[in-house]
Structures are given as structure tokens and as C-alpha cells.
Amino acid sequence: MNNKIKLAVAGAVLASASVANAGITWDAGEWTVDMNGNVNAFAIMADNNDNNSAQGALTNANGGNDPDAASINTGLFPAWLGFTATTRQNNLDTSVTISFQPGASVTGGL
């Protein structure tokens, strides 16, 4: 089995794996605080040793100076880090959520 097929199979296995989820909960006085999030990113490796070029196709991100290219991109949904705090005061449930959705996009030499 050649290396390109092995890399394609490994990429398919990794792509079908579920995203990494995390959740940590702790008490802060009368408040319950939850930190949660996920990482949703994938890597693209391109080996462009062939001199044939396709018109209108995706090209090497570094201008074609290097036949090999690599990048890390965010998947369909963004990665996120969230904080949620909940409490019960005067017979009312109160909750506050703050979340960040950073992009994970790197192109070039890795």
C-alpha cells in the first residue's frame, strides 16, 4: 500500500472521529460555575511534486515556491471556550454565560 493511500485512510479515520469535548464544574459560594468547550480543527497536508497545474483549482498557499504545504483550519463549527455560572436567589434561577469562539486557521510551514 503506498503512502498516499495510507495518509488518505488515516485522514478519513481522524475526520470521522468525534470532536474533543471538555466540561469542568465547581462551586463558588452560592454559584455553580461550569467551564466547557471543544476543539474543532483539522490539518491539510499537500504534496505538490507534480508539475501539472489545474486551471481554477486550489493552489499552494505559499505561492508555489515550496512543493509541500500544510495548514490547520477550523471545521464546520468553531472551536469554543465557555463559562456558565448558575445560582438560585429569592426563588429565581439565574444563569450567566460568556463564551469565546476563536478561529483556528494557520497556513504555511508547520
Short mmCIF file of C-alpha atoms in Angstrom, two decimals:
data_model
loop_
_atom_site.label_atom_id
_atom_site.label_comp_id
_atom_site.label_asym_id
_atom_site.label_seq_id
_atom_site.Cartn_x
_atom_site.Cartn_y
_atom_site.Cartn_z
CA MET A 1 0.00 0.00 0.00
CA ASN A 2 1.59 3.30 -0.98
CA ASN A 3 1.99 6.24 1.39
CA LYS A 4 -0.68 8.42 -0.25
CA ILE A 5 -3.36 5.77 0.35
CA LYS A 6 -2.17 5.32 3.93
CA LEU A 7 -2.40 9.07 4.52
CA ALA A 8 -5.87 9.21 2.96
CA VAL A 9 -7.11 6.37 5.18
CA ALA A 10 -5.58 7.98 8.28
CA GLY A 11 -7.21 11.30 7.36
CA ALA A 12 -10.60 9.64 6.91
CA VAL A 13 -10.33 7.92 10.28
CA LEU A 14 -9.36 11.17 12.01
CA ALA A 15 -12.12 13.10 10.23
CA SER A 16 -14.76 10.63 11.35
CA ALA A 17 -13.66 10.82 14.99
CA SER A 18 -15.75 12.95 17.31
CA VAL A 19 -14.51 16.36 18.43
CA ALA A 20 -12.82 16.70 21.80
CA ASN A 21 -15.26 17.97 24.43
CA ALA A 22 -14.44 19.09 27.93
CA GLY A 23 -16.50 20.19 30.91
CA ILE A 24 -15.37 21.19 34.40
CA THR A 25 -17.78 22.23 37.16
CA TRP A 26 -17.04 23.74 40.58
CA ASP A 27 -18.88 25.59 43.36
CA ALA A 28 -18.09 29.22 44.19
CA GLY A 29 -20.20 30.17 47.21
CA GLU A 30 -23.85 30.08 46.13
CA TRP A 31 -22.87 29.89 42.48
CA THR A 32 -22.10 26.82 40.38
CA VAL A 33 -19.53 27.59 37.68
CA ASP A 34 -19.08 25.45 34.57
CA MET A 35 -16.19 25.75 32.11
CA ASN A 36 -16.80 23.94 28.82
CA GLY A 37 -15.70 23.89 25.23
CA ASN A 38 -14.49 21.90 22.28
CA VAL A 39 -11.70 21.82 19.75
CA ASN A 40 -12.84 21.52 16.16
CA ALA A 41 -9.92 21.75 13.75
CA PHE A 42 -8.35 19.68 11.01
CA ALA A 43 -5.00 19.61 9.24
CA ILE A 44 -4.41 19.64 5.48
CA MET A 45 -1.13 18.36 4.08
CA ALA A 46 -0.44 18.86 0.36
CA ASP A 47 2.40 17.26 -1.59
CA ASN A 48 2.54 19.12 -4.91
CA ASN A 49 5.52 17.47 -6.60
CA ASP A 50 3.70 17.08 -9.93
CA ASN A 51 4.43 19.93 -12.37
CA ASN A 52 0.98 19.71 -13.96
CA SER A 53 -1.30 22.53 -12.86
CA ALA A 54 -5.06 22.69 -12.99
CA GLN A 55 -6.65 25.98 -14.03
CA GLY A 56 -9.03 27.35 -11.42
CA ALA A 57 -8.10 24.72 -8.85
CA LEU A 58 -6.90 25.23 -5.31
CA THR A 59 -3.22 26.05 -5.29
CA ASN A 60 -0.40 26.01 -2.81
CA ALA A 61 -0.95 28.67 -0.13
CA ASN A 62 2.68 29.83 -0.15
CA GLY A 63 2.75 30.94 -3.79
CA GLY A 64 4.13 27.70 -5.20
CA ASN A 65 7.72 28.27 -4.01
CA ASP A 66 7.63 25.05 -2.00
CA PRO A 67 6.02 21.92 -3.43
CA ASP A 68 4.77 20.94 0.05
CA ALA A 69 2.15 22.87 2.00
CA ALA A 70 0.35 22.41 5.31
CA SER A 71 -2.46 24.25 7.06
CA ILE A 72 -4.73 23.96 10.08
CA ASN A 73 -8.34 25.10 9.69
CA THR A 74 -11.49 25.26 11.76
CA GLY A 75 -14.11 22.64 10.96
CA LEU A 76 -17.77 23.32 10.18
CA PHE A 77 -18.46 24.69 13.66
CA PRO A 78 -15.95 26.89 15.50
CA ALA A 79 -13.95 25.80 18.50
CA TRP A 80 -15.21 27.45 21.67
CA LEU A 81 -14.46 28.07 25.32
CA GLY A 82 -17.42 28.91 27.54
CA PHE A 83 -18.08 29.83 31.16
CA THR A 84 -21.55 29.45 32.72
CA ALA A 85 -22.47 30.46 36.27
CA THR A 86 -25.84 29.49 37.82
CA THR A 87 -27.48 30.22 41.16
CA ARG A 88 -30.90 30.31 42.83
CA GLN A 89 -31.72 33.60 44.59
CA ASN A 90 -35.13 34.61 46.01
CA ASN A 91 -36.83 31.63 44.35
CA LEU A 92 -35.43 32.59 40.92
CA ASP A 93 -32.98 30.58 38.84
CA THR A 94 -30.28 32.89 37.49
CA SER A 95 -27.68 31.98 34.89
CA VAL A 96 -24.98 33.87 33.03
CA THR A 97 -22.92 32.57 30.08
CA ILE A 98 -19.81 34.03 28.47
CA SER A 99 -18.26 32.20 25.53
CA PHE A 100 -15.43 32.71 23.06
CA GLN A 101 -15.28 31.18 19.57
CA PRO A 102 -11.72 31.62 18.33
CA GLY A 103 -10.82 30.69 14.80
CA ALA A 104 -8.09 28.11 14.30
CA SER A 105 -6.54 28.89 10.96
CA VAL A 106 -2.84 28.63 10.15
CA THR A 107 -1.33 28.44 6.68
CA GLY A 108 2.29 27.93 5.77
CA GLY A 109 5.12 25.95 7.24
CA LEU A 110 4.19 23.91 10.28
#
